[in-house]
Short mmCIF file of C-alpha atoms in Angstrom, two decimals:
data_model
loop_
_atom_site.label_atom_id
_atom_site.label_comp_id
_atom_site.label_asym_id
_atom_site.label_seq_id
_atom_site.Cartn_x
_atom_site.Cartn_y
_atom_site.Cartn_z
CA MET A 1 -14.65 -29.21 30.37
CA ILE A 2 -15.87 -32.46 31.28
CA ALA A 3 -16.89 -31.35 34.75
CA LYS A 4 -18.66 -28.32 33.57
CA ARG A 5 -20.79 -30.28 30.76
CA ARG A 6 -21.67 -32.99 33.80
CA GLY A 7 -23.04 -30.21 35.94
CA ASP A 8 -25.03 -28.93 32.92
CA PHE A 9 -26.51 -32.10 32.21
CA LEU A 10 -27.26 -32.81 36.00
CA LYS A 11 -29.41 -29.70 35.87
CA LEU A 12 -30.80 -30.39 32.40
CA GLU A 13 -31.70 -34.13 33.45
CA ASP A 14 -33.60 -32.73 36.51
CA GLY A 15 -35.54 -30.56 34.45
CA TRP A 16 -36.30 -33.00 31.84
CA ASN A 17 -37.72 -35.28 34.09
CA GLN A 18 -40.18 -32.94 35.78
CA ASP A 19 -41.22 -31.23 32.54
CA SER A 20 -41.24 -34.00 29.79
CA THR A 21 -44.67 -35.27 30.73
CA PHE A 22 -46.26 -31.66 30.87
CA LYS A 23 -44.80 -30.88 27.76
CA LEU A 24 -46.10 -33.99 25.97
CA GLU A 25 -49.53 -33.29 27.37
CA SER A 26 -49.71 -29.87 26.14
CA LYS A 27 -48.91 -31.10 22.85
CA LEU A 28 -51.46 -33.90 22.69
CA SER A 29 -53.95 -31.21 23.76
CA LYS A 30 -53.24 -28.83 20.83
CA HIS A 31 -53.64 -31.67 18.36
CA ARG A 32 -56.89 -32.71 20.25
CA TYR A 33 -58.53 -29.33 19.38
CA ARG A 34 -57.00 -29.03 16.10
CA ALA A 35 -58.54 -32.13 14.89
CA GLU A 36 -62.31 -32.08 13.82
CA PRO A 37 -63.43 -35.13 12.58
CA SER A 38 -67.05 -35.44 11.47
CA THR A 39 -67.59 -38.40 13.95
CA LYS A 40 -66.79 -39.11 17.73
CA LYS A 41 -65.07 -42.59 16.57
CA ASN A 42 -62.91 -40.74 13.89
CA MET A 43 -61.91 -38.21 16.64
CA LYS A 44 -60.86 -41.06 19.04
CA LYS A 45 -58.59 -42.59 16.11
CA SER A 46 -57.02 -39.34 15.21
CA PHE A 47 -56.30 -38.67 18.89
CA GLU A 48 -54.74 -42.14 19.44
CA ALA A 49 -52.69 -41.47 16.20
CA ASN A 50 -51.36 -38.03 17.28
CA SER A 51 -50.80 -39.54 20.81
CA THR A 52 -48.73 -42.57 19.62
CA LEU A 53 -46.66 -40.26 16.90
CA LEU A 54 -46.05 -37.61 19.46
CA PHE A 55 -45.05 -40.03 22.34
CA SER A 56 -42.76 -41.90 20.03
CA GLU A 57 -40.78 -38.96 19.41
CA THR A 58 -40.66 -37.61 22.56
CA HIS A 59 -39.49 -41.03 23.71
CA LEU A 60 -36.45 -40.50 21.25
CA ILE A 61 -35.52 -37.47 22.62
CA ILE A 62 -35.56 -38.66 26.04
CA ILE A 63 -33.38 -42.02 24.95
CA ASN A 64 -31.00 -39.69 23.19
CA ARG A 65 -30.62 -37.18 26.22
CA LYS A 66 -30.17 -40.14 28.70
CA LEU A 67 -27.51 -41.70 26.61
CA GLU A 68 -25.60 -38.28 26.05
CA PHE A 69 -25.98 -38.01 29.79
CA SER A 70 -24.50 -41.11 30.93
CA GLN A 71 -21.60 -40.79 28.61
CA ILE A 72 -20.85 -37.28 30.30
CA MET A 73 -21.23 -38.73 33.79
CA ASP A 74 -18.88 -41.48 32.59
CA GLY A 75 -16.17 -38.95 31.71
CA SER A 76 -16.35 -39.54 28.07
CA LEU A 77 -14.59 -37.50 25.57
CA ASN A 78 -16.96 -37.91 22.80
CA PRO A 79 -20.37 -37.74 24.53
CA ASN A 80 -22.15 -37.33 20.84
CA LYS A 81 -20.44 -40.61 19.94
CA HIS A 82 -23.70 -42.62 19.03
CA LEU A 83 -25.43 -39.60 17.52
CA LYS A 84 -22.26 -39.15 15.26
CA GLU A 85 -22.60 -42.82 14.30
CA GLN A 86 -26.29 -42.54 13.42
CA PHE A 87 -25.21 -39.51 11.25
CA VAL A 88 -23.48 -41.71 9.09
CA SER A 89 -25.60 -44.54 9.01
CA ASN A 90 -28.21 -46.11 6.71
CA LEU A 91 -27.28 -43.99 4.00
CA THR A 92 -28.32 -44.84 -0.06
CA GLY A 93 -25.68 -42.61 -1.60
CA SER A 94 -26.35 -40.69 -5.07
CA SER A 95 -26.00 -41.57 -8.66
CA MET A 96 -23.33 -42.82 -10.92
CA LEU A 97 -24.03 -39.73 -13.22
CA GLU A 98 -23.21 -37.26 -10.30
CA ILE A 99 -20.20 -39.28 -9.53
CA ALA A 100 -18.95 -39.05 -13.27
CA ILE A 101 -19.70 -35.23 -13.11
CA MET A 102 -17.72 -34.75 -9.83
CA SER A 103 -14.96 -36.72 -11.45
CA THR A 104 -14.94 -34.58 -14.07
CA VAL A 105 -14.84 -31.21 -12.63
CA ALA A 106 -12.28 -31.97 -9.85
CA PRO A 107 -9.52 -32.81 -12.33
CA LEU A 108 -10.42 -30.04 -14.62
CA LEU A 109 -9.38 -27.75 -11.64
CA SER A 110 -5.94 -29.22 -11.92
CA VAL A 111 -5.66 -28.80 -15.54
CA LEU A 112 -6.35 -25.29 -15.36
CA ARG A 113 -3.66 -24.83 -12.35
CA HIS A 114 -1.44 -26.64 -14.86
CA SER A 115 -1.79 -24.27 -17.53
CA ILE A 116 -1.34 -21.31 -15.19
CA CYS A 117 1.83 -23.07 -13.93
CA SER A 118 3.23 -23.09 -17.26
CA SER A 119 3.31 -19.07 -17.40
CA TYR A 120 5.37 -19.09 -14.13
CA PRO A 121 8.78 -17.44 -15.03
CA THR A 122 10.66 -18.87 -11.45
CA VAL A 123 10.81 -22.72 -11.87
CA THR A 124 13.72 -24.19 -10.12
CA PRO A 125 15.00 -27.21 -12.21
CA ALA A 126 14.12 -30.74 -10.84
CA LYS A 127 16.58 -32.66 -8.77
CA LYS A 128 17.74 -36.13 -9.69
CA ASN A 129 15.17 -38.12 -7.93
CA ASP A 130 12.33 -35.45 -8.69
CA HIS A 131 9.54 -35.51 -11.20
CA ASP A 132 10.20 -33.73 -14.16
CA ASN A 133 8.64 -30.22 -14.64
CA ALA A 134 7.84 -29.92 -10.94
CA ILE A 135 7.27 -26.20 -9.70
CA LEU A 136 9.26 -25.43 -6.56
CA GLY A 137 8.80 -21.92 -7.13
CA SER A 138 11.83 -20.29 -5.01
CA LYS A 139 14.54 -21.59 -3.00
CA LYS A 140 13.13 -19.20 -0.31
CA LEU A 141 10.53 -20.77 2.05
CA GLY A 142 8.30 -17.52 1.83
CA ASN A 143 7.97 -17.61 -1.59
CA TYR A 144 7.56 -21.15 -1.79
CA LEU A 145 4.65 -21.04 0.79
CA ALA A 146 3.12 -18.44 -1.23
CA THR A 147 3.14 -20.78 -4.20
CA LEU A 148 1.54 -23.64 -2.17
CA SER A 149 -1.31 -20.90 -1.34
CA VAL A 150 -2.03 -20.01 -4.89
CA ASP A 151 -1.84 -23.88 -5.49
CA PHE A 152 -4.55 -23.95 -2.61
CA LEU A 153 -6.88 -21.13 -3.75
CA PHE A 154 -7.04 -22.93 -7.29
CA ILE A 155 -7.41 -26.52 -6.45
CA VAL A 156 -8.29 -27.28 -2.94
CA LEU A 157 -10.59 -24.52 -2.27
CA PRO A 158 -12.90 -25.17 -5.06
CA MET A 159 -12.98 -28.65 -4.58
CA LEU A 160 -14.11 -28.11 -0.84
CA LEU A 161 -16.79 -25.74 -1.78
CA ILE A 162 -18.06 -28.21 -4.71
CA PHE A 163 -18.45 -30.71 -1.98
CA THR A 164 -20.23 -28.84 0.69
CA VAL A 165 -22.22 -25.43 0.08
CA LEU A 166 -21.91 -25.76 -3.79
CA ALA A 167 -22.90 -29.36 -4.12
CA ASP A 168 -26.23 -28.97 -5.64
CA TRP A 169 -24.66 -26.56 -8.24
CA VAL A 170 -22.14 -29.10 -9.49
CA TYR A 171 -24.24 -29.80 -12.79
CA MET A 172 -24.10 -26.01 -13.70
CA PHE A 173 -20.61 -25.76 -12.66
CA MET A 174 -19.18 -28.36 -14.90
CA ILE A 175 -20.29 -26.39 -18.30
CA PRO A 176 -18.03 -23.41 -17.70
CA MET A 177 -15.27 -25.52 -16.41
CA MET A 178 -15.35 -27.38 -19.67
CA VAL A 179 -15.59 -24.40 -21.81
CA LEU A 180 -12.75 -22.80 -19.73
CA VAL A 181 -10.55 -25.80 -20.25
CA PHE A 182 -11.23 -26.15 -23.84
CA SER A 183 -10.33 -22.57 -24.41
CA VAL A 184 -6.91 -22.80 -22.63
CA VAL A 185 -6.16 -26.16 -24.61
CA THR A 186 -6.83 -24.80 -27.82
CA ALA A 187 -4.85 -21.58 -27.02
CA ASN A 188 -1.83 -23.80 -26.32
CA ARG A 189 -2.33 -26.52 -28.86
CA PHE A 190 0.80 -25.14 -30.88
CA ASP A 191 3.17 -24.41 -28.08
CA ALA A 192 2.54 -28.13 -26.77
CA SER A 193 4.09 -29.48 -29.97
CA ASN A 194 7.55 -28.47 -28.40
CA TYR A 195 7.10 -30.36 -25.56
CA PRO A 196 6.83 -34.22 -26.67
CA GLY A 197 5.38 -36.70 -24.35
CA GLY A 198 7.23 -39.59 -23.13
CA PRO A 199 7.74 -42.04 -20.20
CA LEU A 200 8.57 -39.09 -17.80
CA SER A 201 5.21 -37.04 -18.93
CA LEU A 202 3.39 -40.29 -18.28
CA ARG A 203 4.78 -40.71 -14.84
CA THR A 204 3.89 -36.66 -14.30
CA ASN A 205 0.07 -37.16 -15.13
CA VAL A 206 -0.12 -40.46 -12.82
CA SER A 207 1.69 -38.55 -9.99
CA SER A 208 -1.09 -35.88 -10.31
CA TYR A 209 -3.81 -38.29 -10.38
CA ARG A 210 -2.70 -40.11 -7.24
CA VAL A 211 -2.39 -36.75 -5.30
CA LEU A 212 -5.83 -35.48 -6.62
CA MET A 213 -7.31 -38.94 -5.16
CA MET A 214 -5.62 -38.00 -1.96
CA ILE A 215 -6.77 -34.31 -1.77
CA ILE A 216 -10.37 -35.60 -2.30
CA THR A 217 -9.95 -38.06 0.44
CA PHE A 218 -8.50 -35.83 3.30
CA LEU A 219 -11.37 -33.15 2.37
CA CYS A 220 -14.35 -35.58 2.60
CA ILE A 221 -13.09 -37.40 5.77
CA LEU A 222 -13.61 -34.53 7.88
CA ALA A 223 -16.37 -32.96 5.85
CA VAL A 224 -18.59 -36.16 6.31
CA ASP A 225 -18.89 -35.13 10.16
CA PHE A 226 -20.60 -31.86 9.24
CA LYS A 227 -23.98 -31.12 8.15
CA ILE A 228 -22.90 -29.04 5.06
CA PHE A 229 -21.82 -31.92 3.56
CA PRO A 230 -24.44 -33.65 1.75
CA ARG A 231 -25.49 -37.05 2.93
CA ARG A 232 -25.77 -38.41 -0.35
CA HIS A 233 -22.08 -37.99 -0.59
CA ALA A 234 -21.14 -40.02 2.47
CA LYS A 235 -20.67 -43.87 2.61
CA THR A 236 -23.44 -46.03 1.73
CA GLU A 237 -24.80 -48.76 4.42
CA THR A 238 -25.21 -51.58 2.24
CA TYR A 239 -25.79 -50.77 -1.70
CA GLY A 240 -25.34 -47.84 -3.67
CA THR A 241 -22.83 -45.27 -4.95
CA SER A 242 -21.51 -42.24 -3.34
CA LEU A 243 -18.22 -40.13 -3.46
CA MET A 244 -16.73 -41.54 -0.22
CA ASP A 245 -17.41 -45.18 -1.22
CA LEU A 246 -14.61 -44.68 -3.86
CA GLY A 247 -12.16 -43.74 -1.39
CA VAL A 248 -10.65 -47.02 -0.23
CA GLY A 249 -11.02 -48.49 -3.69
CA SER A 250 -9.00 -45.41 -5.21
CA PHE A 251 -6.27 -45.61 -2.73
CA ILE A 252 -5.57 -49.37 -3.54
CA PHE A 253 -5.70 -48.76 -7.50
CA ALA A 254 -3.49 -45.68 -7.32
CA ASN A 255 -0.92 -47.59 -5.29
CA ALA A 256 -1.33 -50.81 -7.87
CA LEU A 257 -0.63 -48.32 -11.13
CA VAL A 258 2.92 -47.70 -9.88
CA SER A 259 3.66 -50.57 -7.59
CA ARG A 260 6.87 -52.67 -7.96
CA GLN A 261 5.03 -55.36 -9.73
CA ALA A 262 3.68 -52.95 -12.44
CA ARG A 263 7.07 -51.76 -12.94
CA SER A 264 8.59 -55.15 -13.11
CA VAL A 265 10.74 -54.85 -10.24
CA SER A 266 11.98 -58.13 -8.62
CA SER A 267 9.79 -59.09 -6.02
CA VAL A 268 10.70 -59.49 -2.23
CA ASN A 269 10.44 -63.17 -0.52
CA TRP A 270 7.50 -63.28 1.95
CA LYS A 271 9.53 -62.58 5.03
CA ALA A 272 10.49 -59.37 3.55
CA ALA A 273 7.08 -58.36 2.50
CA VAL A 274 5.60 -59.25 6.16
CA GLN A 275 8.48 -56.99 7.32
CA SER A 276 7.54 -54.24 5.06
CA THR A 277 4.00 -54.22 5.67
CA SER A 278 4.56 -54.35 9.63
CA PRO A 279 4.11 -50.37 9.74
CA LEU A 280 0.89 -50.97 8.09
CA LEU A 281 -0.22 -53.31 10.77
CA LEU A 282 1.17 -51.19 13.70
CA LEU A 283 -0.88 -48.03 12.41
CA GLY A 284 -3.78 -50.56 12.22
CA PHE A 285 -3.42 -51.55 15.85
CA ALA A 286 -2.60 -47.92 16.80
CA ARG A 287 -5.89 -46.63 15.32
CA LEU A 288 -7.69 -49.44 16.74
CA LEU A 289 -6.35 -48.85 20.49
CA THR A 290 -6.71 -44.87 20.05
CA THR A 291 -10.36 -45.28 18.83
CA ARG A 292 -10.96 -47.41 21.70
CA SER A 293 -9.36 -45.19 24.35
CA VAL A 294 -11.00 -41.92 23.33
CA ASP A 295 -14.46 -43.53 22.67
CA TYR A 296 -13.97 -42.02 19.07
CA GLN A 297 -17.13 -42.88 16.73
CA VAL A 298 -16.79 -45.89 14.72
CA HIS A 299 -19.19 -47.35 12.17
CA THR A 300 -19.05 -51.10 12.40
CA GLY A 301 -20.85 -51.75 9.17
CA GLU A 302 -17.88 -50.31 7.13
CA TYR A 303 -15.04 -52.60 8.16
CA GLY A 304 -16.28 -54.50 11.40
CA VAL A 305 -15.72 -54.08 15.14
CA HIS A 306 -11.99 -54.22 15.18
CA TRP A 307 -10.81 -54.05 11.29
CA ASN A 308 -9.73 -50.90 9.57
CA PHE A 309 -8.46 -49.45 6.52
CA PHE A 310 -4.66 -50.36 7.42
CA PHE A 311 -5.40 -54.26 7.95
CA THR A 312 -6.78 -54.22 4.52
CA LEU A 313 -3.89 -52.57 2.91
CA ALA A 314 -1.63 -55.09 4.87
CA ALA A 315 -3.43 -57.89 3.64
CA VAL A 316 -3.59 -57.04 0.09
CA SER A 317 0.34 -56.23 0.31
CA ILE A 318 1.13 -59.49 2.12
CA LEU A 319 -1.14 -61.51 -0.50
CA THR A 320 0.38 -59.94 -3.50
CA SER A 321 4.31 -60.56 -2.24
CA ILE A 322 3.39 -64.35 -1.37
CA ILE A 323 1.44 -65.37 -4.52
CA LYS A 324 4.12 -64.05 -7.28
CA ILE A 325 2.01 -63.33 -10.58
CA PRO A 326 3.83 -61.68 -13.62
CA PRO A 327 2.36 -58.46 -14.33
CA GLN A 328 1.32 -59.16 -17.86
CA TYR A 329 -1.14 -61.77 -16.16
CA SER A 330 -2.06 -60.37 -13.03
CA GLY A 331 -5.11 -58.98 -14.41
CA ILE A 332 -6.42 -62.06 -15.64
CA PHE A 333 -5.88 -63.68 -12.34
CA GLY A 334 -7.49 -60.74 -10.35
CA VAL A 335 -10.64 -61.07 -12.96
CA ALA A 336 -10.97 -64.72 -11.98
CA ILE A 337 -10.74 -63.80 -8.14
CA LEU A 338 -13.46 -61.17 -8.77
CA ILE A 339 -15.84 -63.38 -10.56
CA GLY A 340 -15.22 -66.33 -8.18
CA PHE A 341 -16.03 -63.99 -5.01
CA GLN A 342 -18.99 -62.37 -6.83
CA TYR A 343 -20.33 -65.95 -7.52
CA TRP A 344 -19.93 -66.64 -3.82
CA LEU A 345 -21.70 -63.35 -2.65
CA SER A 346 -24.64 -64.11 -5.04
CA HIS A 347 -25.07 -67.40 -3.48
CA GLY A 348 -25.65 -66.40 0.16
CA LEU A 349 -22.46 -64.74 1.47
CA ASN A 350 -24.03 -61.23 0.77
CA VAL A 351 -26.98 -61.96 3.18
CA TYR A 352 -24.22 -62.97 5.68
CA LEU A 353 -22.20 -59.92 5.24
CA LEU A 354 -24.89 -57.46 5.10
CA SER A 355 -26.68 -58.95 8.06
CA ASP A 356 -26.42 -56.92 11.57
CA GLU A 357 -25.90 -60.42 13.43
CA ARG A 358 -22.46 -60.76 14.91
CA GLY A 359 -21.03 -64.06 16.74
CA THR A 360 -18.34 -63.85 19.54
CA ASP A 361 -15.66 -65.03 17.12
CA ILE A 362 -13.33 -62.73 15.34
CA LEU A 363 -14.39 -63.66 11.83
CA SER A 364 -17.97 -62.74 12.62
CA LYS A 365 -17.28 -59.60 14.29
CA ASN A 366 -14.90 -58.37 11.38
CA LYS A 367 -16.70 -60.25 8.59
CA GLU A 368 -17.02 -56.95 6.20
CA GLY A 369 -13.20 -56.33 6.41
CA ILE A 370 -12.04 -59.86 6.37
CA PHE A 371 -14.13 -61.06 3.37
CA SER A 372 -13.81 -57.78 1.32
CA ILE A 373 -10.06 -58.34 1.24
CA LEU A 374 -10.78 -60.93 -1.99
CA GLY A 375 -12.45 -57.70 -3.55
CA TYR A 376 -9.63 -55.29 -2.88
CA TRP A 377 -7.02 -58.02 -4.03
CA GLY A 378 -8.75 -58.37 -6.94
CA LEU A 379 -8.92 -55.05 -7.71
CA TYR A 380 -5.10 -54.28 -6.95
CA LEU A 381 -4.01 -57.12 -9.56
CA VAL A 382 -6.08 -55.54 -12.52
CA GLY A 383 -4.58 -52.10 -11.43
CA VAL A 384 -1.04 -53.87 -11.67
CA GLN A 385 -1.77 -54.91 -15.36
CA LEU A 386 -3.16 -51.88 -16.24
CA GLY A 387 -0.17 -49.95 -14.85
CA TYR A 388 1.97 -52.20 -16.79
CA TYR A 389 0.05 -52.11 -20.01
CA LEU A 390 -0.61 -48.40 -20.03
CA PHE A 391 2.61 -47.04 -18.77
CA PHE A 392 5.47 -49.57 -18.03
CA GLY A 393 5.32 -52.44 -20.10
CA ASN A 394 8.00 -52.97 -23.00
CA ARG A 395 6.60 -52.24 -26.55
CA SER A 396 7.92 -52.77 -30.03
CA THR A 397 7.21 -48.92 -30.68
CA THR A 398 7.88 -46.01 -28.88
CA ALA A 399 4.78 -44.36 -30.27
CA PHE A 400 2.70 -46.96 -28.35
CA ARG A 401 4.02 -45.18 -25.12
CA THR A 402 3.53 -41.69 -26.07
CA ILE A 403 0.93 -39.32 -24.25
CA LYS A 404 -1.55 -39.20 -27.12
CA TRP A 405 -1.83 -43.10 -27.20
CA ALA A 406 -1.68 -43.30 -23.55
CA ARG A 407 -4.95 -41.07 -23.22
CA VAL A 408 -6.84 -42.77 -26.03
CA ARG A 409 -6.31 -46.06 -24.32
CA VAL A 410 -7.00 -44.70 -20.81
CA SER A 411 -10.15 -42.75 -21.99
CA PHE A 412 -11.38 -46.12 -23.91
CA ILE A 413 -10.94 -48.42 -21.04
CA SER A 414 -12.67 -46.05 -18.50
CA LEU A 415 -15.75 -46.09 -20.93
CA VAL A 416 -15.79 -49.84 -21.00
CA PHE A 417 -15.55 -50.31 -17.34
CA TRP A 418 -18.56 -47.48 -16.89
CA LEU A 419 -20.48 -49.67 -19.35
CA VAL A 420 -19.79 -52.88 -17.49
CA THR A 421 -20.53 -51.09 -14.21
CA VAL A 422 -24.00 -50.23 -15.35
CA LEU A 423 -24.76 -53.75 -16.74
CA LEU A 424 -23.43 -55.30 -13.37
CA ASP A 425 -25.43 -52.98 -11.13
CA ARG A 426 -28.72 -53.68 -13.01
CA HIS A 427 -28.57 -57.44 -13.91
CA VAL A 428 -25.83 -59.06 -11.26
CA GLU A 429 -25.89 -57.13 -8.02
CA ARG A 430 -25.90 -53.43 -7.27
CA VAL A 431 -22.62 -51.76 -6.13
CA SER A 432 -21.73 -52.42 -2.74
CA ARG A 433 -18.52 -50.74 -1.29
CA ARG A 434 -19.23 -52.76 2.06
CA MET A 435 -18.75 -56.06 0.54
CA CYS A 436 -16.46 -54.79 -2.32
CA ASN A 437 -18.17 -57.13 -5.11
CA LEU A 438 -17.45 -56.90 -8.74
CA ALA A 439 -19.71 -53.70 -9.73
CA TYR A 440 -18.01 -51.92 -7.04
CA VAL A 441 -14.59 -52.68 -8.29
CA THR A 442 -15.35 -51.65 -11.99
CA LEU A 443 -16.83 -48.63 -10.72
CA VAL A 444 -13.60 -47.80 -8.93
CA LEU A 445 -11.46 -48.57 -12.24
CA ALA A 446 -14.07 -46.47 -14.32
CA GLN A 447 -14.07 -43.45 -12.11
CA ASN A 448 -10.36 -43.35 -11.22
CA LEU A 449 -9.43 -43.97 -15.05
CA GLN A 450 -11.66 -41.11 -16.34
CA VAL A 451 -9.77 -38.73 -13.86
CA LEU A 452 -6.58 -39.76 -15.18
CA ALA A 453 -7.78 -39.30 -18.67
CA ILE A 454 -8.94 -35.78 -18.03
CA LEU A 455 -5.58 -34.89 -16.36
CA MET A 456 -3.70 -35.90 -19.48
CA LEU A 457 -5.30 -32.88 -21.10
CA SER A 458 -2.51 -31.08 -19.52
CA ASP A 459 -0.25 -32.01 -21.91
CA PHE A 460 -1.62 -29.76 -24.35
CA THR A 461 -0.31 -27.06 -22.32
CA ALA A 462 3.39 -25.89 -22.63
CA GLY A 463 5.81 -25.99 -19.74
CA SER A 464 5.30 -26.92 -16.19
CA LYS A 465 2.84 -29.63 -15.66
CA ILE A 466 2.50 -30.25 -12.06
CA SER A 467 1.94 -27.71 -9.00
CA ALA A 468 4.31 -27.24 -6.04
CA LEU A 469 1.26 -28.48 -3.75
CA GLU A 470 1.08 -31.59 -5.93
CA GLU A 471 4.75 -32.42 -6.16
CA ALA A 472 5.24 -32.03 -2.29
CA MET A 473 1.91 -34.16 -1.56
CA ASN A 474 3.27 -36.89 -3.89
CA ARG A 475 6.33 -37.44 -2.03
CA ASN A 476 4.40 -37.95 1.06
CA LEU A 477 0.99 -39.79 0.17
CA LEU A 478 0.78 -41.88 3.15
CA GLY A 479 2.31 -38.95 5.45
CA SER A 480 -0.51 -36.90 4.27
CA PHE A 481 -2.98 -39.29 4.96
CA LEU A 482 -2.19 -39.93 8.42
CA LEU A 483 -1.70 -36.31 9.32
CA ALA A 484 -5.34 -35.98 7.84
CA ASN A 485 -6.84 -38.77 9.90
CA LEU A 486 -5.03 -37.23 13.00
CA LEU A 487 -6.63 -33.74 12.68
CA THR A 488 -9.86 -35.24 11.71
CA GLY A 489 -9.65 -36.95 15.10
CA LEU A 490 -8.76 -33.87 16.89
CA VAL A 491 -11.40 -31.93 15.28
CA ASN A 492 -14.28 -34.44 16.28
CA LEU A 493 -13.04 -34.56 19.80
CA TYR A 494 -13.09 -30.57 20.42
CA VAL A 495 -15.76 -29.49 17.98
CA ASP A 496 -19.39 -30.45 18.28
CA THR A 497 -19.80 -31.42 14.58
CA LEU A 498 -23.12 -32.02 14.54
CA PHE A 499 -24.67 -28.90 15.92
CA ILE A 500 -22.31 -26.10 14.87
CA PRO A 501 -23.49 -23.39 12.45
CA SER A 502 -22.84 -24.07 8.57
CA LEU A 503 -20.47 -20.88 8.28
CA SER A 504 -18.29 -22.18 11.27
CA ALA A 505 -18.19 -25.37 9.63
CA LEU A 506 -16.98 -24.16 6.48
CA ALA A 507 -14.29 -22.11 8.24
CA ILE A 508 -13.23 -25.27 10.36
CA LEU A 509 -12.88 -27.18 6.98
CA LEU A 510 -10.94 -24.20 5.25
CA ALA A 511 -8.39 -23.95 7.97
CA TYR A 512 -7.93 -27.90 8.26
CA ALA A 513 -7.43 -27.98 4.68
CA TYR A 514 -5.02 -25.22 4.41
CA CYS A 515 -2.97 -26.37 7.25
CA LEU A 516 -2.50 -29.91 5.78
CA SER A 517 -1.58 -28.25 2.59
CA ILE A 518 1.01 -26.20 4.12
CA ILE A 519 2.33 -28.87 6.57
CA THR A 520 2.64 -31.14 3.57
CA GLY A 521 4.44 -28.32 1.48
CA ILE A 522 6.87 -27.62 4.33
CA ALA A 523 7.78 -31.38 4.75
CA GLY A 524 8.33 -31.43 1.07
CA PHE A 525 10.64 -28.73 0.84
CA TYR A 526 12.77 -29.75 3.36
CA GLY A 527 13.07 -33.29 2.08
CA VAL A 528 11.12 -35.20 4.66
CA LYS A 529 9.50 -38.23 3.44
CA LEU A 530 7.63 -41.06 4.98
CA LYS A 531 7.13 -44.08 2.84
CA ILE A 532 5.80 -47.52 3.68
CA TRP A 533 3.84 -48.88 1.01
#
């Protein structure tokens, strides 16, 4: 394949060098006769301006052709690497309102599926270590796969369409969704009284929330490489808010809510902590070596030259294990870290982190990833205390831990964080995922708690609360994430994502999402589980 494309580019190179000057002169001639200024002097200025503009455009085309041609001649597996990097660079994001709207529509889809799940007559009783009310469909794999397919149609497919081809109609889509959910909740409000909430029901809601965050993540990491995915939803370059900016923070917060620290489980020593995080370090180095060996596109403004997501996870885990903080005080310590880090950023560190200049040392080459550890660690500590306070802490009255009061607390805290985010963004420093500043952390907390509060509406519906797909993915969150990254890399290496038609792009995304859902479901059906965190 590379040899064939190399021959095509040799022919293209010869033709381009011979015809580029003639095409440029022809375009300039057309502009020359089209412009009719009143004076000869104005005509000269107009011609010079048009000449400069057309020459610049043609020069950029020549540079891109030359660059792609040189990569083909070198045997690169990813000849469009630089074009793909430019495709996700220098973006400014969308608005907080749009993020809030999308964070409403996505969980509403899960709530609707949960309400439909409650009417299923074939529910296999959960095993000892399974979540309560889990729908396993039938013991036969065929029926189980059919149930997974229905889950895909109700949850994954609508989300994919909302993130891509229906992105401009998300505001209009939210209104009928809210009316439909309200109707379902109202119709089931009396039946729900027979299913009182408790610690296990709270755990089910948290599990559903963590799975939903993972589904959004694996849909976006591939969709962003296609043109049908709006650029405003891709990661921002410096400041701004977008859907994909929330991915890393949401992953860390979701793990903090149900972490060993939040559950007050006895902590391990630092040696055991390093040993437990060694798989994350191995994954980080494996990703680094793989992207280098296949010449995969990497946006250095995201984490740096060598740093990646797995290194950040490992660093947060090691810091949390070495510096042991009681869960009831971890949030206070986390807020102190975040305020100190924000003060450092506001007094010159942000200029250093956002500059394109890099030295030869390892710190300068990976400054974004290394310094942002402080922000993500603070976020994790706040998440630990919220998990302890909302779900796992010992309370004097059992009513304090019921679904009703948990829903009220989560909704109120989410609203508070939204208000704090707006104030910080306007008066302190704009939201920046690249630096993981204070405004970014509060945005992650607000958005994630909003999703969790909406998912808690499922408790108004009697019967089953979690779908087969959610149950399977909850068992293998990290495994699903690794599989999504592997499939994303394979698609990018074998498909020209930048120039593929929209219909073909949507078909690829549908096949990718369905395969990922089915493989994860089969792994859950046979009890296969990958757990590192």
